[in-house]
Amino acid sequence: MNKEWPLWEVFIRSKAGLHHQHVGSLHAADSEMALENARDVYTRRQEGVSIWVVQSNSIIASNPEENTSFFDPAEDKIYRHPTFYELPDELKHM
Amino acid sequence: MTAKEKNFEALFQAKIDQEIKIEAKDWMPDAYRKTLVRQISQHAHSEIVGMLPEGNWITRAPSLRRKIGLLAKVQDEAGHGLYLYSAAETLGTTRGQMMDALNEGKAKYSSIFNYPTITWADIGAVGWLVDGAAILNQVMLTRTSYGPYARAMVRICKEESFHQRQGFDIMMSLCNGTAEQKAMAQDALNRWWWPSLMMFGPSDAESQHSEQSMIWKIKRKSNDTLRQQFVDATVDQAKILGITIPDPDLSWNEEKGHYDFGAIDWDEFWQVVKGNGICNRDRLKARRAAYITNGKWVRDAAIAYAEKKQQRDISKVA
Ligand SMILES: [Fe+2]
Ligand SMILES: [Fe+2]
């Protein structure tokens, strides 16, 4: 038998109130081992309070070669930003 | 090269020049990809093989405090290997391919790990000098142009700082100890000094990959620049320890604002690179035993178990 263990992506919540964030990847035979390995490698110094692991081949990614057209819809919508709207001089904050 | 490729290559270099990181799925020249796979996998192998000379002393550390410190450091190095293998895998190579290349003696790793750790003082010298030298290189690499490699380096550098201190702390204890202990520290410095300087690689004039790597911003400082940085930082540390760097030509150059140092024995360096160092054969033997003789059946059993469990789960649902 010459099978490699599948690749997993690891996401960690560093403390309550924050998002899980991608920290890296690892190989493991199953999800249980992936979680334990992630704990041992990525939280050796208490870097996390929660871990997600997901098999890398389950992730669908956008294609960077199509970035221009893919992200095009947001390009010309400056009115989605507060600076598009002018305030009267006497109004300091809004 | 087709006109389309030329255009891609120009866009690629423009991104590099603008300090935009290259990510795994972005277009990149084949040679950039190959250079990275070679460099990152060699770097990963160095972390893994690097555990051997230090692992050699874990069971014989002189106190529990020293033992847990060394154990934690060696564990970190295993993690560093993993971060780097993962970064290399984003470029299309596989873990198995990299392992085979190492085990078959086709891949290189840092030559420093082909020197033996014969006394406890060597563990001090390795942390202080070898990790110290590695850190300078790795701090530079946190700004390398390939995103996954740069991110692995940030993580690694955070962990490295304790490694060098751990080694220096061992040297401090020995240098403040008995005359015999201090002599051990001096002996370790004598043996590790020159190989540590060689860690930065051949001089700029001789270095075959350097120029292109600088253009691609894989590297950002030349071998000689980093080596000089290391010498300048380490001389004062040796003074604090009260031991002598084994180089009669070492002297402060007021004009340059740097230390001058003696000629490096490059014949020795190339001998070790070619496989004729003291421990080259031992290191490969140990790696093969770990991966093949003692490791393969464990990996196979874990896969078989995972597949069986999955089958069971499927039949439960059905
Ligand atoms: Fe390391
Ligand atoms: Fe280290």
Tab-separated table of C-alpha atoms and ligand atoms in Angstrom:
chain	number	residue	atom	x	y	z
A	1	MET	CA	0.000	0.000	0.000
A	2	ASN	CA	1.364	3.407	-0.887
A	3	LYS	CA	-1.371	5.871	-0.117
A	4	GLU	CA	-0.643	9.288	1.316
A	5	TRP	CA	-2.724	10.589	4.171
A	6	PRO	CA	-5.102	13.266	2.858
A	7	LEU	CA	-4.316	16.958	3.293
A	8	TRP	CA	-6.358	19.064	5.730
A	9	GLU	CA	-6.612	22.828	6.159
A	10	VAL	CA	-6.518	24.116	9.725
A	11	PHE	CA	-8.478	27.121	11.059
A	12	ILE	CA	-8.033	28.453	14.563
A	13	ARG	CA	-10.024	30.824	16.748
A	14	SER	CA	-7.315	32.463	18.813
A	15	LYS	CA	-9.724	33.678	21.498
A	16	ALA	CA	-13.458	33.915	22.112
A	17	GLY	CA	-14.995	36.682	20.038
A	18	LEU	CA	-12.654	36.355	17.059
A	19	HIS	CA	-13.104	34.580	13.728
A	20	HIS	CA	-11.471	31.279	12.963
A	21	GLN	CA	-8.490	32.020	10.772
A	22	HIS	CA	-6.570	29.817	8.377
A	23	VAL	CA	-3.194	28.937	9.937
A	24	GLY	CA	-1.830	26.174	7.739
A	25	SER	CA	-2.297	22.590	6.716
A	26	LEU	CA	-1.286	19.059	7.641
A	27	HIS	CA	-1.729	15.440	6.634
A	28	ALA	CA	-3.845	13.044	8.714
A	29	ALA	CA	-5.583	9.730	8.122
A	30	ASP	CA	-8.943	10.918	9.501
A	31	SER	CA	-10.667	13.911	11.063
A	32	GLU	CA	-9.888	12.902	14.629
A	33	MET	CA	-6.172	12.646	13.891
A	34	ALA	CA	-6.334	15.913	11.954
A	35	LEU	CA	-7.747	17.705	15.000
A	36	GLU	CA	-5.192	16.212	17.363
A	37	ASN	CA	-2.284	16.948	15.038
A	38	ALA	CA	-3.559	20.497	14.538
A	39	ARG	CA	-3.656	20.939	18.314
A	40	ASP	CA	-0.118	19.574	18.675
A	41	VAL	CA	1.381	21.629	15.882
A	42	TYR	CA	-0.562	24.884	15.780
A	43	THR	CA	-1.500	25.489	19.442
A	44	ARG	CA	1.646	24.461	21.331
A	45	ARG	CA	1.721	27.881	22.988
A	46	GLN	CA	-1.996	28.310	23.641
A	47	GLU	CA	-2.624	30.012	20.303
A	48	GLY	CA	-6.226	28.833	20.145
A	49	VAL	CA	-9.493	28.036	21.906
A	50	SER	CA	-11.187	26.309	18.965
A	51	ILE	CA	-9.995	24.423	15.883
A	52	TRP	CA	-11.682	23.599	12.574
A	53	VAL	CA	-10.183	21.130	10.143
A	54	VAL	CA	-11.462	20.528	6.640
A	55	GLN	CA	-10.117	18.301	3.901
A	56	SER	CA	-8.294	20.512	1.428
A	57	ASN	CA	-10.037	18.996	-1.588
A	58	SER	CA	-13.414	20.135	-0.185
A	59	ILE	CA	-12.435	23.779	-0.571
A	60	ILE	CA	-13.644	25.535	-3.709
A	61	ALA	CA	-11.455	28.486	-4.599
A	62	SER	CA	-11.941	31.368	-6.997
A	63	ASN	CA	-9.578	31.449	-9.947
A	64	PRO	CA	-6.991	34.257	-9.755
A	65	GLU	CA	-6.757	34.341	-13.551
A	66	GLU	CA	-10.370	35.522	-13.644
A	67	ASN	CA	-9.910	38.065	-10.864
A	68	THR	CA	-10.552	41.082	-13.072
A	69	SER	CA	-13.978	39.973	-14.244
A	70	PHE	CA	-14.882	38.122	-11.055
A	71	PHE	CA	-14.386	41.098	-8.748
A	72	ASP	CA	-15.441	43.644	-11.352
A	73	PRO	CA	-18.976	44.271	-9.948
A	74	ALA	CA	-17.580	46.102	-6.879
A	75	GLU	CA	-15.075	48.173	-8.800
A	76	ASP	CA	-17.134	51.260	-9.678
A	77	LYS	CA	-19.325	51.543	-6.594
A	78	ILE	CA	-17.625	54.296	-4.668
A	79	TYR	CA	-21.031	55.275	-3.262
A	80	ARG	CA	-20.743	52.247	-0.958
A	81	HIS	CA	-18.118	54.141	1.030
A	82	PRO	CA	-18.853	56.920	3.531
A	83	THR	CA	-16.344	59.282	1.911
A	84	PHE	CA	-18.638	59.516	-1.134
A	85	TYR	CA	-21.038	61.642	0.920
A	86	GLU	CA	-19.953	65.130	1.825
A	87	LEU	CA	-20.765	66.580	5.203
A	88	PRO	CA	-21.384	70.266	5.914
A	89	ASP	CA	-18.308	71.928	7.457
A	90	GLU	CA	-19.960	72.594	10.792
A	91	LEU	CA	-20.704	68.879	11.256
A	92	LYS	CA	-17.517	67.329	12.641
A	93	HIS	CA	-18.432	63.653	13.063
A	94	MET	CA	-20.983	61.281	11.635
B	1	MET	CA	8.637	31.308	-25.060
B	2	THR	CA	5.387	32.421	-26.675
B	3	ALA	CA	4.263	36.055	-26.754
B	4	LYS	CA	1.554	35.195	-24.229
B	5	GLU	CA	4.087	33.706	-21.811
B	6	LYS	CA	6.361	36.713	-22.212
B	7	ASN	CA	3.474	38.930	-21.285
B	8	PHE	CA	2.675	36.785	-18.221
B	9	GLU	CA	6.295	36.889	-17.178
B	10	ALA	CA	6.399	40.681	-17.413
B	11	LEU	CA	3.231	40.943	-15.324
B	12	PHE	CA	4.685	38.519	-12.809
B	13	GLN	CA	7.897	40.512	-12.407
B	14	ALA	CA	5.876	43.728	-12.135
B	15	LYS	CA	3.969	42.226	-9.201
B	16	ILE	CA	7.226	41.222	-7.522
B	17	ASP	CA	8.648	44.710	-8.045
B	18	GLN	CA	5.537	46.214	-6.470
B	19	GLU	CA	5.907	43.928	-3.446
B	20	ILE	CA	2.699	42.049	-4.255
B	21	LYS	CA	2.971	38.495	-2.907
B	22	ILE	CA	2.658	35.555	-5.286
B	23	GLU	CA	0.072	33.024	-4.160
B	24	ALA	CA	-0.269	29.312	-4.929
B	25	LYS	CA	-2.741	29.562	-7.808
B	26	ASP	CA	-1.194	32.618	-9.457
B	27	TRP	CA	0.694	32.235	-12.699
B	28	MET	CA	4.445	31.918	-12.146
B	29	PRO	CA	7.404	31.015	-14.362
B	30	ASP	CA	8.367	27.339	-14.200
B	31	ALA	CA	11.845	28.238	-13.028
B	32	TYR	CA	10.430	30.267	-10.108
B	33	ARG	CA	8.290	27.280	-9.104
B	34	LYS	CA	11.227	24.877	-9.397
B	35	THR	CA	13.547	27.130	-7.417
B	36	LEU	CA	10.971	27.434	-4.651
B	37	VAL	CA	10.252	23.704	-4.497
B	38	ARG	CA	13.970	23.026	-4.253
B	39	GLN	CA	14.627	25.702	-1.643
B	40	ILE	CA	11.541	25.129	0.525
B	41	SER	CA	11.893	21.347	0.546
B	42	GLN	CA	15.595	21.625	1.411
B	43	HIS	CA	14.650	23.988	4.177
B	44	ALA	CA	12.028	21.509	5.443
B	45	HIS	CA	14.510	18.628	5.322
B	46	SER	CA	16.942	20.737	7.355
B	47	GLU	CA	14.359	21.177	10.103
B	48	ILE	CA	13.694	17.442	10.187
B	49	VAL	CA	17.284	16.200	9.943
B	50	GLY	CA	18.213	18.972	12.374
B	51	MET	CA	16.260	17.167	15.074
B	52	LEU	CA	18.750	14.282	15.015
B	53	PRO	CA	21.880	15.904	16.486
B	54	GLU	CA	19.822	17.505	19.261
B	55	GLY	CA	17.528	14.552	19.840
B	56	ASN	CA	20.739	12.692	20.583
B	57	TRP	CA	20.947	14.540	23.937
B	58	ILE	CA	17.323	14.619	25.141
B	59	THR	CA	17.643	11.545	27.347
B	60	ARG	CA	21.016	12.696	28.670
B	61	ALA	CA	20.275	16.359	29.405
B	62	PRO	CA	21.875	17.247	32.766
B	63	SER	CA	18.666	18.373	34.503
B	64	LEU	CA	14.901	18.223	34.099
B	65	ARG	CA	14.858	21.947	33.284
B	66	ARG	CA	17.342	21.427	30.444
B	67	LYS	CA	15.506	18.359	29.260
B	68	ILE	CA	12.087	19.995	28.888
B	69	GLY	CA	13.662	23.014	27.201
B	70	LEU	CA	15.481	20.886	24.664
B	71	LEU	CA	12.458	18.658	24.118
B	72	ALA	CA	10.265	21.701	23.426
B	73	LYS	CA	12.829	23.038	20.976
B	74	VAL	CA	13.098	19.780	19.078
B	75	GLN	CA	9.280	19.544	18.934
B	76	ASP	CA	9.216	23.027	17.424
B	77	GLU	CA	11.652	21.907	14.721
B	78	ALA	CA	9.269	19.090	13.756
B	79	GLY	CA	6.544	21.717	13.409
B	80	HIS	CA	8.842	23.888	11.282
B	81	GLY	CA	9.387	20.928	8.983
B	82	LEU	CA	5.625	20.526	8.652
B	83	TYR	CA	4.957	24.217	7.890
B	84	LEU	CA	7.601	24.132	5.189
B	85	TYR	CA	6.550	20.842	3.593
B	86	SER	CA	3.013	22.253	3.446
B	87	ALA	CA	4.274	25.430	1.766
B	88	ALA	CA	6.160	23.321	-0.808
B	89	GLU	CA	3.059	21.188	-1.416
B	90	THR	CA	1.127	24.281	-2.537
B	91	LEU	CA	3.502	24.354	-5.524
B	92	GLY	CA	2.452	20.939	-6.764
B	93	THR	CA	4.955	18.536	-5.219
B	94	THR	CA	3.773	15.890	-2.738
B	95	ARG	CA	4.949	14.946	0.725
B	96	GLY	CA	5.793	11.459	-0.523
B	97	GLN	CA	7.942	12.815	-3.360
B	98	MET	CA	9.862	15.039	-0.981
B	99	MET	CA	10.364	12.232	1.533
B	100	ASP	CA	11.595	9.888	-1.186
B	101	ALA	CA	14.042	12.507	-2.452
B	102	LEU	CA	15.448	12.912	1.054
B	103	ASN	CA	15.622	9.191	1.772
B	104	GLU	CA	17.253	8.415	-1.555
B	105	GLY	CA	19.924	11.030	-0.917
B	106	LYS	CA	18.767	13.150	-3.883
B	107	ALA	CA	17.645	16.153	-1.825
B	108	LYS	CA	19.972	18.325	0.170
B	109	TYR	CA	19.617	19.686	3.671
B	110	SER	CA	21.778	22.116	5.613
B	111	SER	CA	25.284	20.688	5.920
B	112	ILE	CA	25.595	21.846	9.503
B	113	PHE	CA	23.575	18.833	10.626
B	114	ASN	CA	26.237	16.460	9.373
B	115	TYR	CA	28.467	17.436	12.286
B	116	PRO	CA	28.211	15.374	15.497
B	117	THR	CA	27.056	16.638	18.910
B	118	ILE	CA	29.634	14.915	21.081
B	119	THR	CA	29.270	16.803	24.379
B	120	TRP	CA	26.434	18.567	26.196
B	121	ALA	CA	28.128	21.885	25.390
B	122	ASP	CA	27.414	21.170	21.722
B	123	ILE	CA	23.712	21.517	22.492
B	124	GLY	CA	24.443	24.981	23.854
B	125	ALA	CA	26.550	25.876	20.825
B	126	VAL	CA	23.943	24.563	18.380
B	127	GLY	CA	21.148	26.653	19.916
B	128	TRP	CA	23.320	29.730	20.171
B	129	LEU	CA	25.150	29.578	16.831
B	130	VAL	CA	23.188	27.296	14.504
B	131	ASP	CA	19.753	28.606	15.451
B	132	GLY	CA	21.255	32.094	15.629
B	133	ALA	CA	22.481	31.813	12.045
B	134	ALA	CA	19.223	30.217	10.890
B	135	ILE	CA	17.205	33.052	12.436
B	136	LEU	CA	18.999	35.721	10.388
B	137	ASN	CA	18.203	33.834	7.203
B	138	GLN	CA	14.627	33.174	8.288
B	139	VAL	CA	13.904	36.751	9.321
B	140	MET	CA	14.930	37.758	5.804
B	141	LEU	CA	12.604	35.088	4.395
B	142	THR	CA	9.538	36.448	6.235
B	143	ARG	CA	9.584	38.995	3.377
B	144	THR	CA	10.102	36.487	0.578
B	145	SER	CA	7.887	36.940	-2.491
B	146	TYR	CA	5.970	33.638	-2.261
B	147	GLY	CA	3.054	34.050	0.171
B	148	PRO	CA	2.841	30.545	1.689
B	149	TYR	CA	6.622	30.490	2.285
B	150	ALA	CA	6.581	33.964	3.862
B	151	ARG	CA	3.715	33.021	6.185
B	152	ALA	CA	5.448	29.813	7.276
B	153	MET	CA	8.515	31.913	8.076
B	154	VAL	CA	6.584	34.346	10.251
B	155	ARG	CA	5.303	31.449	12.331
B	156	ILE	CA	8.755	29.890	12.502
B	157	CYS	CA	10.504	33.103	13.523
B	158	LYS	CA	8.083	33.575	16.418
B	159	GLU	CA	9.126	30.175	17.725
B	160	GLU	CA	12.838	30.442	16.975
B	161	SER	CA	13.651	33.224	19.376
B	162	PHE	CA	13.448	30.881	22.354
B	163	HIS	CA	15.734	28.367	20.630
B	164	GLN	CA	18.720	30.657	20.513
B	165	ARG	CA	18.201	31.850	24.086
B	166	GLN	CA	17.907	28.263	25.268
B	167	GLY	CA	21.301	27.527	23.708
B	168	PHE	CA	22.929	30.698	24.997
B	169	ASP	CA	21.608	29.894	28.473
B	170	ILE	CA	23.356	26.508	28.370
B	171	MET	CA	26.580	28.241	27.306
B	172	MET	CA	26.211	30.793	30.133
B	173	SER	CA	25.887	28.054	32.739
B	174	LEU	CA	28.938	26.245	31.425
B	175	CYS	CA	30.997	29.430	31.183
B	176	ASN	CA	30.093	30.391	34.747
B	177	GLY	CA	30.814	26.860	35.960
B	178	THR	CA	34.029	24.968	36.696
B	179	ALA	CA	37.172	25.365	34.594
B	180	GLU	CA	36.370	22.031	33.008
B	181	GLN	CA	32.857	23.149	32.074
B	182	LYS	CA	34.140	26.364	30.584
B	183	ALA	CA	36.685	24.380	28.582
B	184	MET	CA	33.799	22.294	27.224
B	185	ALA	CA	32.036	25.465	26.092
B	186	GLN	CA	35.222	26.715	24.410
B	187	ASP	CA	35.722	23.372	22.691
B	188	ALA	CA	32.158	23.447	21.367
B	189	LEU	CA	32.640	26.985	20.026
B	190	ASN	CA	35.899	25.894	18.379
B	191	ARG	CA	34.164	23.094	16.520
B	192	TRP	CA	30.876	24.898	15.607
B	193	TRP	CA	32.150	28.335	14.663
B	194	TRP	CA	33.364	27.700	11.113
B	195	PRO	CA	30.552	25.327	10.114
B	196	SER	CA	28.097	27.986	11.361
B	197	LEU	CA	29.649	30.582	9.050
B	198	MET	CA	29.315	28.101	6.184
B	199	MET	CA	25.568	27.849	6.827
B	200	PHE	CA	25.015	31.036	4.816
B	201	GLY	CA	26.260	29.256	1.716
B	202	PRO	CA	29.047	29.996	-0.782
B	203	SER	CA	30.394	33.528	-1.131
B	204	ASP	CA	28.378	35.830	-3.387
B	205	ALA	CA	30.887	35.463	-6.212
B	206	GLU	CA	30.461	31.654	-6.198
B	207	SER	CA	26.778	31.335	-5.460
B	208	GLN	CA	25.022	29.888	-8.519
B	209	HIS	CA	21.352	30.565	-7.692
B	210	SER	CA	21.644	33.872	-5.885
B	211	GLU	CA	21.279	36.469	-8.590
B	212	GLN	CA	17.969	35.257	-10.021
B	213	SER	CA	16.627	34.647	-6.513
B	214	MET	CA	17.313	38.271	-5.647
B	215	ILE	CA	15.492	39.468	-8.770
B	216	TRP	CA	12.517	37.310	-7.830
B	217	LYS	CA	12.836	38.522	-4.229
B	218	ILE	CA	12.918	34.971	-2.957
B	219	LYS	CA	16.110	36.110	-1.252
B	220	ARG	CA	16.562	39.690	-0.172
B	221	LYS	CA	20.066	39.685	1.237
B	222	SER	CA	23.158	38.049	-0.173
B	223	ASN	CA	24.973	35.168	1.550
B	224	ASP	CA	27.924	37.385	2.446
B	225	THR	CA	25.717	40.147	3.846
B	226	LEU	CA	23.946	37.709	6.154
B	227	ARG	CA	27.240	36.098	7.165
B	228	GLN	CA	28.673	39.492	8.092
B	229	GLN	CA	25.543	40.284	10.089
B	230	PHE	CA	26.018	37.023	11.999
B	231	VAL	CA	29.681	37.654	12.783
B	232	ASP	CA	28.970	41.200	13.962
B	233	ALA	CA	26.208	40.024	16.296
B	234	THR	CA	28.029	36.989	17.661
B	235	VAL	CA	31.406	38.483	18.570
B	236	ASP	CA	29.938	40.490	21.439
B	237	GLN	CA	27.969	37.499	22.677
B	238	ALA	CA	31.187	35.438	22.861
B	239	LYS	CA	32.776	38.276	24.846
B	240	ILE	CA	29.957	38.131	27.379
B	241	LEU	CA	30.479	34.383	27.683
B	242	GLY	CA	34.218	34.953	28.080
B	243	ILE	CA	35.211	32.466	25.401
B	244	THR	CA	37.293	33.049	22.280
B	245	ILE	CA	36.173	32.791	18.672
B	246	PRO	CA	38.696	30.516	16.931
B	247	ASP	CA	39.792	32.997	14.286
B	248	PRO	CA	43.143	34.825	14.652
B	249	ASP	CA	42.168	37.183	11.810
B	250	LEU	CA	39.024	38.417	13.519
B	251	SER	CA	39.293	42.160	14.129
B	252	TRP	CA	37.112	45.252	14.171
B	253	ASN	CA	37.329	47.311	11.015
B	254	GLU	CA	36.624	50.884	12.034
B	255	GLU	CA	36.272	52.112	8.481
B	256	LYS	CA	33.690	49.529	7.420
B	257	GLY	CA	31.950	49.399	10.771
B	258	HIS	CA	32.115	45.605	10.639
B	259	TYR	CA	34.353	42.802	11.845
B	260	ASP	CA	36.886	41.389	9.407
B	261	PHE	CA	37.232	37.652	9.650
B	262	GLY	CA	39.498	34.907	8.295
B	263	ALA	CA	39.093	32.775	5.188
B	264	ILE	CA	36.501	29.992	5.252
B	265	ASP	CA	37.656	26.484	4.316
B	266	TRP	CA	35.325	25.937	1.348
B	267	ASP	CA	36.891	22.566	0.569
B	268	GLU	CA	35.508	21.289	3.841
B	269	PHE	CA	32.100	22.780	2.992
B	270	TRP	CA	31.929	21.062	-0.412
B	271	GLN	CA	33.138	17.779	1.026
B	272	VAL	CA	30.241	17.774	3.489
B	273	VAL	CA	27.758	18.873	0.804
B	274	LYS	CA	28.899	15.961	-1.358
B	275	GLY	CA	28.109	13.508	1.412
B	276	ASN	CA	31.505	13.055	3.018
B	277	GLY	CA	30.882	14.801	6.331
B	278	ILE	CA	31.227	12.954	9.630
B	279	CYS	CA	27.513	12.135	9.978
B	280	ASN	CA	26.024	12.225	6.438
B	281	ARG	CA	25.543	8.469	6.296
B	282	ASP	CA	24.190	8.212	9.838
B	283	ARG	CA	21.655	10.960	9.263
B	284	LEU	CA	20.228	9.314	6.152
B	285	LYS	CA	20.179	5.938	7.857
B	286	ALA	CA	18.204	7.397	10.763
B	287	ARG	CA	15.741	9.127	8.428
B	288	ARG	CA	15.190	5.978	6.381
B	289	ALA	CA	14.625	3.911	9.502
B	290	ALA	CA	12.082	6.445	10.777
B	291	TYR	CA	10.185	6.772	7.501
B	292	ILE	CA	10.399	3.284	6.038
B	293	THR	CA	11.317	0.541	8.522
B	294	ASN	CA	9.545	1.966	11.567
B	295	GLY	CA	7.093	4.395	10.028
B	296	LYS	CA	5.516	2.907	6.930
B	297	TRP	CA	3.370	0.264	8.623
B	298	VAL	CA	2.044	2.892	11.057
B	299	ARG	CA	0.955	5.175	8.211
B	300	ASP	CA	-0.583	2.248	6.328
B	301	ALA	CA	-2.443	1.020	9.419
B	302	ALA	CA	-3.863	4.499	10.081
B	303	ILE	CA	-5.190	4.691	6.506
B	304	ALA	CA	-6.668	1.192	6.708
B	305	TYR	CA	-8.370	2.068	9.994
B	306	ALA	CA	-9.747	5.341	8.607
B	307	GLU	CA	-11.147	3.542	5.548
B	308	LYS	CA	-12.732	0.805	7.648
B	309	LYS	CA	-14.339	3.363	9.924
B	310	GLN	CA	-15.697	5.244	6.940
B	311	GLN	CA	-17.194	2.043	5.492
B	312	ARG	CA	-18.833	1.316	8.829
B	313	ASP	CA	-20.303	4.832	9.004
B	314	ILE	CA	-21.682	4.491	5.483
B	315	SER	CA	-23.340	1.128	6.197
B	316	LYS	CA	-24.864	2.559	9.405
B	317	VAL	CA	-26.524	5.359	7.443
B	318	ALA	CA	-27.760	2.979	4.722
C	1	FE	FE	13.563	25.632	13.036
C	2	FE	FE	15.310	26.333	15.823
